[in-house]
CSV table of C-alpha atoms in Angstrom, one decimal:
chain,number,residue,atom,x,y,z
A,756,UNK,CA,110.6,42.4,29.0
A,757,UNK,CA,107.0,43.2,28.9
A,758,UNK,CA,105.3,45.9,27.8
A,759,UNK,CA,103.3,48.4,29.8
A,760,UNK,CA,100.0,48.8,28.4
A,761,UNK,CA,97.3,51.6,29.6
A,762,UNK,CA,93.5,50.9,29.6
A,763,UNK,CA,92.4,52.8,26.7
A,764,UNK,CA,89.5,55.3,27.9
A,765,UNK,CA,86.0,55.2,25.9
A,766,UNK,CA,84.0,58.1,26.0
A,767,UNK,CA,81.2,57.4,28.0
A,768,UNK,CA,77.1,58.8,27.0
A,769,UNK,CA,75.2,61.2,29.4
A,770,UNK,CA,73.2,60.2,31.8
A,771,UNK,CA,69.6,60.6,30.0
A,772,UNK,CA,70.4,62.1,27.1
A,773,UNK,CA,67.8,61.5,25.1
A,774,UNK,CA,67.4,61.0,21.4
A,775,UNK,CA,66.6,63.9,19.4
A,776,UNK,CA,63.0,64.8,19.2
A,777,UNK,CA,62.8,65.3,15.3
A,778,UNK,CA,59.3,66.7,13.6
A,779,UNK,CA,59.1,66.5,10.1
A,780,UNK,CA,55.5,65.3,9.5
A,781,UNK,CA,52.9,68.0,10.3
A,782,UNK,CA,49.7,67.4,10.5
A,783,UNK,CA,47.6,70.0,11.5
A,784,UNK,CA,45.6,71.7,14.4
A,785,UNK,CA,44.2,69.0,17.1
A,786,UNK,CA,42.3,70.2,20.1
A,787,UNK,CA,42.9,67.4,21.9
A,788,UNK,CA,45.3,67.4,26.0
A,789,UNK,CA,48.7,69.1,24.8
A,790,UNK,CA,50.0,66.9,26.5
A,791,UNK,CA,48.8,63.8,24.6
A,792,UNK,CA,48.7,64.4,21.2
A,793,UNK,CA,51.2,63.6,19.1
A,794,UNK,CA,54.3,65.7,18.1
A,795,UNK,CA,53.1,66.6,14.8
A,796,UNK,CA,49.9,67.9,15.4
A,797,UNK,CA,49.9,71.9,16.2
A,798,UNK,CA,47.4,72.9,19.2
A,799,UNK,CA,46.8,76.4,17.6
A,800,UNK,CA,47.3,77.5,13.7
A,801,UNK,CA,45.9,80.6,12.0
A,802,UNK,CA,47.0,80.8,8.3
A,803,UNK,CA,48.8,77.5,7.4
A,804,UNK,CA,48.6,74.6,5.0
A,805,UNK,CA,49.4,71.3,4.8
A,806,UNK,CA,49.2,71.5,0.9
A,807,UNK,CA,53.1,70.9,0.9
A,808,UNK,CA,52.9,67.6,3.2
A,809,UNK,CA,54.4,66.9,5.4
A,810,UNK,CA,56.4,70.0,5.1
A,811,UNK,CA,53.4,73.0,6.2
A,812,UNK,CA,53.8,76.3,4.8
A,813,UNK,CA,52.0,79.9,4.4
A,814,UNK,CA,48.0,79.4,3.5
A,815,UNK,CA,47.3,80.7,0.0
A,816,UNK,CA,46.4,84.1,0.0
A,817,UNK,CA,43.5,85.6,-2.2
A,818,UNK,CA,42.8,88.5,-4.9
A,819,UNK,CA,39.8,90.7,-4.7
A,820,UNK,CA,37.0,90.8,-7.8
A,821,UNK,CA,36.6,94.7,-8.8
A,822,UNK,CA,35.8,97.4,-5.6
A,823,UNK,CA,33.5,96.4,-3.1
A,824,UNK,CA,29.7,97.0,-3.4
A,825,UNK,CA,27.1,97.7,-0.3
A,826,UNK,CA,28.6,95.8,2.9
A,827,UNK,CA,27.9,92.3,2.1
A,828,UNK,CA,27.6,89.7,0.0
A,829,UNK,CA,24.2,88.0,-0.5
A,830,UNK,CA,24.7,85.3,-2.5
A,831,UNK,CA,27.0,83.9,-5.4
A,832,UNK,CA,25.7,81.5,-8.1
A,833,UNK,CA,27.3,80.3,-11.3
A,834,UNK,CA,25.7,80.0,-14.7
A,835,UNK,CA,27.1,77.5,-16.9
A,836,UNK,CA,30.4,77.5,-15.1
A,837,UNK,CA,30.3,80.5,-17.9
A,838,UNK,CA,29.7,83.4,-15.6
A,839,UNK,CA,30.1,84.4,-11.9
A,840,UNK,CA,26.9,86.3,-10.5
A,841,UNK,CA,26.6,87.9,-7.2
A,842,UNK,CA,23.6,89.5,-4.8
A,843,UNK,CA,25.1,92.5,-3.1
A,844,UNK,CA,22.9,94.2,0.1
A,845,UNK,CA,22.4,97.5,-1.9
A,846,UNK,CA,19.7,95.2,-3.9
A,847,UNK,CA,22.0,94.2,-7.1
A,848,UNK,CA,22.0,91.1,-8.7
A,849,UNK,CA,25.4,91.7,-11.1
A,850,UNK,CA,27.7,89.3,-12.9
A,851,UNK,CA,31.1,89.8,-12.9
A,852,UNK,CA,32.9,90.5,-16.6
A,853,UNK,CA,36.5,89.6,-15.9
A,854,UNK,CA,37.7,93.3,-15.0
A,855,UNK,CA,34.5,94.4,-12.9
A,856,UNK,CA,30.9,94.0,-11.5
A,857,UNK,CA,28.5,94.9,-14.2
A,858,UNK,CA,26.1,97.3,-13.9
A,859,UNK,CA,22.7,95.9,-12.0
A,860,UNK,CA,21.1,93.2,-13.7
A,861,UNK,CA,18.2,93.1,-11.4
A,862,UNK,CA,18.2,96.3,-8.7
A,863,UNK,CA,15.2,96.4,-5.9
A,864,UNK,CA,15.8,93.2,-4.0
A,865,UNK,CA,15.8,92.9,-0.3
A,866,UNK,CA,18.8,93.9,1.2
A,867,UNK,CA,19.0,91.3,4.0
A,868,UNK,CA,17.7,88.0,3.2
A,869,UNK,CA,20.6,85.0,1.4
A,870,UNK,CA,20.4,84.0,-1.4
A,871,UNK,CA,20.6,80.1,-3.1
A,872,UNK,CA,21.2,78.9,-6.8
A,873,UNK,CA,20.5,76.3,-8.9
A,874,UNK,CA,21.2,75.5,-12.9
A,875,UNK,CA,17.9,74.6,-14.9
A,876,UNK,CA,16.3,74.2,-18.0
A,877,UNK,CA,12.8,73.6,-17.0
A,878,UNK,CA,11.6,74.0,-20.4
A,879,UNK,CA,12.8,77.7,-21.5
A,880,UNK,CA,15.1,76.0,-24.5
A,881,UNK,CA,18.0,77.0,-22.4
A,882,UNK,CA,19.9,76.5,-19.0
A,883,UNK,CA,19.1,79.5,-16.3
A,884,UNK,CA,20.9,80.4,-13.5
A,885,UNK,CA,17.7,80.5,-11.2
A,886,UNK,CA,17.7,82.2,-7.4
A,887,UNK,CA,16.0,83.2,-4.6
A,888,UNK,CA,15.7,84.6,-1.1
A,889,UNK,CA,12.1,83.6,0.3
A,890,UNK,CA,11.1,87.4,0.2
A,891,UNK,CA,11.6,88.3,-3.7
A,892,UNK,CA,9.9,85.3,-5.4
A,893,UNK,CA,12.2,82.8,-8.3
A,894,UNK,CA,14.0,85.1,-10.6
A,895,UNK,CA,15.8,83.2,-13.4
A,896,UNK,CA,19.0,84.6,-15.7
A,897,UNK,CA,18.7,82.8,-19.1
A,898,UNK,CA,22.3,84.8,-20.5
A,899,UNK,CA,21.2,88.3,-20.9
A,900,UNK,CA,18.5,89.3,-18.5
A,901,UNK,CA,17.3,88.6,-14.9
A,902,UNK,CA,13.4,88.2,-15.2
A,903,UNK,CA,10.9,86.9,-12.3
A,904,UNK,CA,9.2,83.5,-14.1
A,905,UNK,CA,6.4,81.1,-12.6
A,906,UNK,CA,3.8,81.1,-10.1
A,907,UNK,CA,5.6,79.4,-7.0
A,908,UNK,CA,5.1,81.3,-3.5
A,909,UNK,CA,6.8,84.4,-3.8
A,910,UNK,CA,8.2,83.4,0.0
A,911,UNK,CA,9.6,79.9,-1.8
A,912,UNK,CA,13.5,80.0,-0.6
A,913,UNK,CA,16.5,77.4,-0.7
A,914,UNK,CA,16.2,76.6,-4.5
A,915,UNK,CA,17.7,73.4,-5.8
A,916,UNK,CA,16.7,70.5,-8.5
A,917,UNK,CA,16.1,66.6,-8.1
A,918,UNK,CA,14.7,64.3,-10.7
A,919,UNK,CA,14.2,67.4,-13.8
A,920,UNK,CA,12.6,69.3,-11.0
A,921,UNK,CA,13.0,72.8,-8.9
A,922,UNK,CA,12.2,72.4,-5.4
A,923,UNK,CA,11.6,75.3,-3.1
A,924,UNK,CA,10.4,75.8,0.3
A,925,UNK,CA,8.8,78.2,2.7
A,926,UNK,CA,7.7,77.2,6.4
A,927,UNK,CA,7.3,73.6,6.9
A,928,UNK,CA,6.2,73.1,3.4
A,929,UNK,CA,8.4,71.7,0.0
A,930,UNK,CA,6.8,72.4,-3.0
A,931,UNK,CA,8.4,70.7,-7.0
A,932,UNK,CA,7.4,72.1,-10.1
A,933,UNK,CA,6.0,70.1,-13.1
A,934,UNK,CA,8.2,68.3,-14.4
A,935,UNK,CA,10.7,69.7,-17.0
A,936,UNK,CA,8.6,73.0,-16.5
A,937,UNK,CA,9.8,75.6,-13.5
A,938,UNK,CA,6.9,78.4,-15.0
A,939,UNK,CA,4.2,75.7,-13.3
A,940,UNK,CA,4.0,75.1,-9.9
A,941,UNK,CA,0.3,74.3,-9.4
A,942,UNK,CA,-0.6,71.7,-11.7
A,943,UNK,CA,-2.5,68.7,-9.7
A,944,UNK,CA,-3.9,66.9,-12.5
A,945,UNK,CA,-3.2,63.6,-11.5
A,946,UNK,CA,-1.0,62.6,-14.0
A,947,UNK,CA,2.8,61.6,-12.9
A,948,UNK,CA,4.2,65.3,-14.9
A,949,UNK,CA,2.3,66.8,-11.7
A,950,UNK,CA,3.8,69.9,-9.9
A,951,UNK,CA,4.1,68.6,-6.0
A,952,UNK,CA,3.4,69.6,-2.5
A,953,UNK,CA,3.4,68.4,1.0
A,954,UNK,CA,3.8,69.8,4.4
A,955,UNK,CA,6.2,68.2,7.0
A,956,UNK,CA,6.3,67.1,10.4
A,957,UNK,CA,8.5,68.4,12.6
A,958,UNK,CA,8.8,67.5,16.5
A,959,UNK,CA,10.1,70.8,17.4
A,960,UNK,CA,8.1,72.5,15.1
A,961,UNK,CA,10.3,73.7,13.1
A,962,UNK,CA,10.6,75.4,9.8
A,963,UNK,CA,12.5,74.2,6.8
A,964,UNK,CA,15.8,76.2,6.6
A,965,UNK,CA,17.9,74.1,3.5
A,966,UNK,CA,17.4,71.7,0.9
A,967,UNK,CA,20.1,70.0,-1.0
A,968,UNK,CA,19.0,67.9,-3.8
A,969,UNK,CA,21.4,64.8,-5.5
A,970,UNK,CA,21.3,61.9,-8.0
A,971,UNK,CA,18.9,59.4,-5.3
A,972,UNK,CA,17.7,61.9,-2.8
A,973,UNK,CA,17.0,65.0,-1.7
A,974,UNK,CA,17.6,66.1,1.7
A,975,UNK,CA,15.0,68.6,3.7
A,976,UNK,CA,16.9,70.3,6.8
A,977,UNK,CA,16.2,72.0,9.9
A,978,UNK,CA,18.0,73.3,12.8
A,979,UNK,CA,17.7,70.5,14.2
A,980,UNK,CA,16.5,67.4,12.4
A,981,UNK,CA,17.1,66.2,8.9
A,982,UNK,CA,15.1,64.5,6.4
A,983,UNK,CA,15.0,62.9,3.1
A,984,UNK,CA,12.8,62.4,-0.1
A,985,UNK,CA,13.1,59.6,-2.2
A,986,UNK,CA,11.6,58.8,-5.8
A,987,UNK,CA,11.0,60.4,-9.0
A,988,UNK,CA,7.6,60.4,-9.5
A,989,UNK,CA,4.8,62.2,-7.2
A,990,UNK,CA,3.0,59.0,-7.1
A,991,UNK,CA,6.4,57.4,-5.0
A,992,UNK,CA,7.8,60.3,-4.0
A,993,UNK,CA,8.1,59.6,0.2
A,994,UNK,CA,9.8,60.9,3.2
A,995,UNK,CA,11.6,59.5,6.0
A,996,UNK,CA,13.2,61.3,9.2
A,997,UNK,CA,17.0,60.6,9.6
A,998,UNK,CA,17.6,62.5,12.7
A,999,UNK,CA,15.4,64.5,15.1
A,1000,UNK,CA,18.5,66.1,16.8
A,1001,UNK,CA,21.1,66.9,14.3
A,1002,UNK,CA,20.0,69.5,11.7
A,1003,UNK,CA,21.5,72.8,9.9
A,1004,UNK,CA,22.4,75.9,11.2
A,1005,UNK,CA,21.3,77.4,7.8
A,1006,UNK,CA,21.2,76.5,3.7
A,1007,UNK,CA,24.4,77.6,3.0
A,1008,UNK,CA,25.6,75.3,5.8
A,1009,UNK,CA,25.4,72.2,4.2
A,1010,UNK,CA,27.6,70.7,1.2
A,1011,UNK,CA,27.2,67.5,-0.6
A,1012,UNK,CA,30.9,65.9,-1.5
A,1013,UNK,CA,31.8,62.4,-3.0
A,1014,UNK,CA,27.7,61.8,-2.3
A,1015,UNK,CA,28.5,62.7,1.9
A,1016,UNK,CA,27.1,65.1,3.5
A,1017,UNK,CA,29.0,67.9,5.3
A,1018,UNK,CA,26.4,69.7,7.5
A,1019,UNK,CA,27.9,72.4,10.2
A,1020,UNK,CA,25.0,72.1,13.6
A,1021,UNK,CA,25.1,74.2,16.7
A,1022,UNK,CA,28.8,73.4,18.1
A,1023,UNK,CA,29.9,70.6,15.8
A,1024,UNK,CA,30.4,69.6,11.8
A,1025,UNK,CA,29.1,66.4,10.8
A,1026,UNK,CA,28.6,63.4,8.0
A,1027,UNK,CA,25.7,62.1,6.5
A,1028,UNK,CA,25.5,59.4,3.3
A,1029,UNK,CA,22.6,57.6,3.9
A,1030,UNK,CA,21.2,53.9,4.5
A,1031,UNK,CA,19.5,54.8,7.9
A,1032,UNK,CA,23.0,55.5,9.5
A,1033,UNK,CA,22.9,58.6,11.9
A,1034,UNK,CA,25.1,61.6,11.2
A,1035,UNK,CA,28.8,61.0,12.2
A,1036,UNK,CA,30.8,63.6,14.3
A,1037,UNK,CA,34.3,61.5,14.3
A,1038,UNK,CA,36.2,63.2,11.7
A,1039,UNK,CA,36.0,66.6,13.0
A,1040,UNK,CA,35.6,65.9,17.0
A,1041,UNK,CA,39.8,66.8,16.5
A,1042,UNK,CA,39.2,70.6,15.8
A,1043,UNK,CA,35.5,70.7,18.0
A,1044,UNK,CA,38.0,73.2,20.5
A,1045,UNK,CA,37.6,75.1,17.9
A,1046,UNK,CA,34.3,75.9,17.4
A,1047,UNK,CA,32.3,78.7,19.7
A,1048,UNK,CA,29.5,78.6,18.2
A,1049,UNK,CA,27.3,78.6,14.2
A,1050,UNK,CA,26.2,81.9,13.3
A,1051,UNK,CA,26.4,82.3,10.2
A,1052,UNK,CA,28.0,79.5,9.0
A,1053,UNK,CA,28.4,78.4,5.1
A,1054,UNK,CA,30.2,75.6,4.1
A,1055,UNK,CA,32.5,75.7,0.5
A,1056,UNK,CA,34.5,73.0,-1.5
A,1057,UNK,CA,36.9,73.5,-4.0
A,1058,UNK,CA,36.9,69.6,-5.1
A,1059,UNK,CA,39.4,68.8,-2.7
A,1060,UNK,CA,39.6,70.7,0.8
A,1061,UNK,CA,36.2,71.2,2.4
A,1062,UNK,CA,36.0,74.7,3.9
A,1063,UNK,CA,33.4,75.7,7.0
A,1064,UNK,CA,33.2,79.1,8.0
A,1065,UNK,CA,32.7,79.2,11.7
A,1066,UNK,CA,32.5,83.2,13.7
A,1067,UNK,CA,35.7,84.4,13.5
A,1068,UNK,CA,37.5,81.6,11.0
A,1069,UNK,CA,37.5,79.2,8.5
A,1070,UNK,CA,38.1,75.6,9.5
A,1071,UNK,CA,39.5,73.2,6.6
A,1072,UNK,CA,39.6,69.5,5.9
A,1073,UNK,CA,42.3,68.1,3.6
A,1074,UNK,CA,40.2,65.2,2.6
A,1075,UNK,CA,43.6,63.5,1.3
A,1076,UNK,CA,45.9,64.2,3.9
A,1077,UNK,CA,42.9,63.8,6.0
A,1078,UNK,CA,44.3,67.4,8.0
A,1079,UNK,CA,42.6,70.2,9.4
A,1080,UNK,CA,43.7,73.5,9.4
A,1081,UNK,CA,42.2,77.3,10.1
A,1082,UNK,CA,42.1,80.3,7.9
A,1083,UNK,CA,41.5,83.7,9.8
A,1084,UNK,CA,41.2,86.9,8.1
A,1085,UNK,CA,37.9,86.7,6.0
A,1086,UNK,CA,34.7,87.1,7.2
A,1087,UNK,CA,32.6,84.7,4.7
A,1088,UNK,CA,28.9,84.9,3.6
A,1089,UNK,CA,29.0,82.5,1.5
A,1090,UNK,CA,31.1,80.3,-1.6
A,1091,UNK,CA,30.7,79.1,-4.3
A,1092,UNK,CA,33.3,77.0,-7.2
A,1093,UNK,CA,33.8,78.4,-10.8
A,1094,UNK,CA,36.1,77.2,-13.1
A,1095,UNK,CA,37.3,75.1,-10.6
A,1096,UNK,CA,38.4,77.6,-8.2
A,1097,UNK,CA,37.1,78.9,-5.0
A,1098,UNK,CA,35.3,82.3,-4.6
A,1099,UNK,CA,34.1,83.4,-1.4
A,1100,UNK,CA,31.2,86.5,-0.5
A,1101,UNK,CA,32.8,89.0,2.4
A,1102,UNK,CA,30.7,90.5,5.1
A,1103,UNK,CA,32.6,93.6,4.1
A,1104,UNK,CA,31.0,93.5,0.2
A,1105,UNK,CA,34.1,91.6,-1.4
A,1106,UNK,CA,34.0,88.5,-3.7
A,1107,UNK,CA,37.9,87.3,-3.1
A,1108,UNK,CA,39.3,84.4,-5.9
A,1109,UNK,CA,42.0,82.3,-3.3
A,1110,UNK,CA,45.0,81.6,-4.8
A,1111,UNK,CA,48.5,83.6,-5.0
A,1112,UNK,CA,50.9,84.1,-1.9
A,1113,UNK,CA,49.4,87.5,-0.8
A,1114,UNK,CA,46.0,88.9,0.8
A,1115,UNK,CA,45.2,91.4,-1.8
A,1116,UNK,CA,48.7,92.4,-2.1
A,1117,UNK,CA,49.3,92.4,1.7
A,1118,UNK,CA,51.6,90.0,3.3
A,1119,UNK,CA,50.3,87.5,5.5
A,1120,UNK,CA,50.4,87.0,9.4
A,1121,UNK,CA,50.2,83.1,10.4
A,1122,UNK,CA,51.3,81.2,13.5
A,1123,UNK,CA,51.7,77.7,14.9
A,1124,UNK,CA,52.2,76.8,18.4
A,1125,UNK,CA,53.3,73.1,19.2
A,1126,UNK,CA,52.4,70.5,21.5
A,1127,UNK,CA,53.9,70.5,25.1
A,1128,UNK,CA,56.9,68.9,25.2
A,1129,UNK,CA,57.8,66.5,28.3
A,1130,UNK,CA,59.4,64.0,29.2
A,1131,UNK,CA,57.7,60.4,30.0
A,1132,UNK,CA,56.4,62.3,33.0
A,1133,UNK,CA,55.3,65.7,33.2
A,1134,UNK,CA,57.0,66.3,36.4
A,1135,UNK,CA,60.1,65.3,35.4
A,1136,UNK,CA,62.3,67.9,34.9
A,1137,UNK,CA,65.0,68.4,30.9
A,1138,UNK,CA,67.7,69.9,30.0
A,1139,UNK,CA,66.7,71.4,26.9
A,1140,UNK,CA,69.8,71.6,24.4
A,1141,UNK,CA,69.4,72.3,21.0
A,1142,UNK,CA,66.2,73.5,18.8
A,1143,UNK,CA,66.4,74.1,15.1
A,1144,UNK,CA,64.5,74.9,12.5
A,1145,UNK,CA,64.9,73.6,9.0
A,1146,UNK,CA,62.8,76.1,6.5
A,1147,UNK,CA,62.5,78.2,3.8
A,1148,UNK,CA,61.6,82.0,3.6
A,1149,UNK,CA,61.4,84.1,0.5
A,1150,UNK,CA,62.9,87.5,0.7
A,1151,UNK,CA,61.3,89.8,2.9
A,1152,UNK,CA,59.5,87.3,5.0
A,1153,UNK,CA,60.0,86.8,8.5
A,1154,UNK,CA,59.6,83.7,11.2
A,1155,UNK,CA,59.4,84.7,15.1
A,1156,UNK,CA,60.3,82.2,17.1
A,1157,UNK,CA,58.6,82.3,21.5
A,1158,UNK,CA,59.2,79.6,23.5
A,1159,UNK,CA,56.8,79.1,26.5
A,1160,UNK,CA,57.1,76.8,29.4
A,1161,UNK,CA,53.5,76.9,30.8
A,1162,UNK,CA,50.1,75.1,29.7
A,1163,UNK,CA,48.2,78.7,28.6
A,1164,UNK,CA,51.1,80.1,27.0
A,1165,UNK,CA,51.4,83.5,29.0
A,1166,UNK,CA,54.7,83.7,29.3
A,1167,UNK,CA,55.7,83.4,25.4
A,1168,UNK,CA,59.4,85.1,25.1
A,1169,UNK,CA,61.1,86.2,21.9
A,1170,UNK,CA,64.0,84.1,21.4
A,1171,UNK,CA,64.7,84.1,17.5
A,1172,UNK,CA,64.3,86.4,14.7
A,1173,UNK,CA,64.9,84.7,11.3
A,1174,UNK,CA,64.8,86.8,8.3
A,1175,UNK,CA,64.0,85.2,4.6
A,1176,UNK,CA,66.8,85.0,2.3
A,1177,UNK,CA,65.3,83.4,-0.5
A,1178,UNK,CA,67.9,80.2,-0.3
A,1179,UNK,CA,65.8,76.9,-0.9
A,1180,UNK,CA,66.2,75.7,2.7
A,1181,UNK,CA,67.8,77.2,5.9
A,1182,UNK,CA,69.1,75.6,9.0
A,1183,UNK,CA,68.3,77.8,12.2
A,1184,UNK,CA,69.7,77.1,15.7
A,1185,UNK,CA,67.4,78.6,18.0
A,1186,UNK,CA,68.6,79.7,21.5
A,1187,UNK,CA,66.8,77.9,24.5
A,1188,UNK,CA,68.0,80.5,27.1
A,1189,UNK,CA,66.2,80.8,30.1
A,1190,UNK,CA,64.0,77.4,29.0
A,1191,UNK,CA,66.8,75.0,29.7
A,1192,UNK,CA,65.6,73.3,33.0
A,1193,UNK,CA,62.0,73.8,32.4
A,1194,UNK,CA,59.7,70.5,33.3
A,1195,UNK,CA,57.9,71.6,29.8
A,1196,UNK,CA,58.3,73.4,26.5
A,1197,UNK,CA,55.9,74.5,24.2
A,1198,UNK,CA,57.3,76.5,20.7
A,1199,UNK,CA,55.3,79.0,18.7
A,1200,UNK,CA,56.4,80.5,15.1
A,1201,UNK,CA,54.8,83.5,14.4
A,1202,UNK,CA,55.7,84.8,10.3
A,1203,UNK,CA,54.8,87.4,7.9
A,1204,UNK,CA,54.8,86.6,4.4
A,1205,UNK,CA,55.6,83.5,2.4
A,1206,UNK,CA,57.1,80.3,4.6
A,1207,UNK,CA,57.2,76.6,4.4
A,1208,UNK,CA,58.7,74.7,7.5
A,1209,UNK,CA,60.3,71.4,7.0
A,1210,UNK,CA,61.8,70.5,10.3
A,1211,UNK,CA,61.7,71.4,13.9
A,1212,UNK,CA,63.8,69.2,15.9
A,1213,UNK,CA,65.0,69.2,19.8
A,1214,UNK,CA,67.5,67.9,21.9
A,1215,UNK,CA,66.9,67.2,25.3
A,1216,UNK,CA,68.5,65.2,28.3
A,1217,UNK,CA,66.1,64.1,31.1
A,1218,UNK,CA,67.1,64.4,34.8
A,1219,UNK,CA,66.0,62.3,37.5
A,1220,UNK,CA,63.1,61.9,38.5
A,1221,UNK,CA,62.1,64.9,41.9
């Protein structure tokens, strides 16, 4: 007798089912084609950081030092990394005592001109904080008082140090004090300790608007040109042009980091090293879309990240992970590093220090927008089945999840609100609702308060090309 055998039915796969689209390495913002960039980039973002890479989180907040003075901070300086000083647009120079801003160390200063600062001993027997603004002449702080000094021109501006000399600029002229003597600017007796002066040539007829000294050279900036000065004594000081196309927006719009000059010029951010190599914009091309003009640009660094303020936002470049993020809500006039912490002067008379999880006690609003998810062909429809988010949220924080099926995002629809419980990590299923058969899908996360997002996963099915 032969046993009857029935075939075992094997479950078949679903035609067109795609492997899960898992994003757990977030690489910041990217202004290139939103259909073509990698899944790990945002097409737009505000107030998030990649400090916890590969996760992203709400950016660090800030605390306000004392109360606002006047309506604008005109300059920040640091004396010997021991005291923080600020110039306000009420015409006063003050220092931070640790609890409040001091009474004015100087008053009656110009109320609009921006200041630059450097530290220099210069024959005074101790390190002084030296500043100028192109209007009030040179001023120095010796640890107790602020005083005028020296016989440099009263319109001296953009002070820096190079080869044991103070350097300033006015018009197309650069000047340096006598060797190790900040009081003498007109000694041209013919020896190597002389003062120094030179009138530069400019193809555009532009004045000098930036000086940046270093160990090996002095970089001289103009609105559309860069020059360098080399040498160690007046007899071998010599200048040479670097570029007649790329310059700096102002004295605060350039900084030196790891022997590289980073500058803001018109609608771009560039790097310049030396040795006849032209300024290079390649590292910032990815965020050029987010630079809409550079009026009032300012730059700063906390030692790892570089901060570039352009109108309406701070573009932040993480030199370790090579990611870009965007900070909003702070209108910057100047940056400075004090005791390894970044301080910001603002356009509302406040000085703020970055750090903490709130903006002066208020929860931080943030958002990110993903690329446009499609099939291999943009015209091919998908069936979007599941969307998951793995995130941590502080108690009281929220994340609103929006979906859109267009590039411009005018049709954002709220599909889920996540409320923070303080749990270590939560898995949240987000309904795709009416977007289940969209050709394309974008996701926006909009949060209030601290959160850390580890992963976004999207399960879809590819439908026939039509």
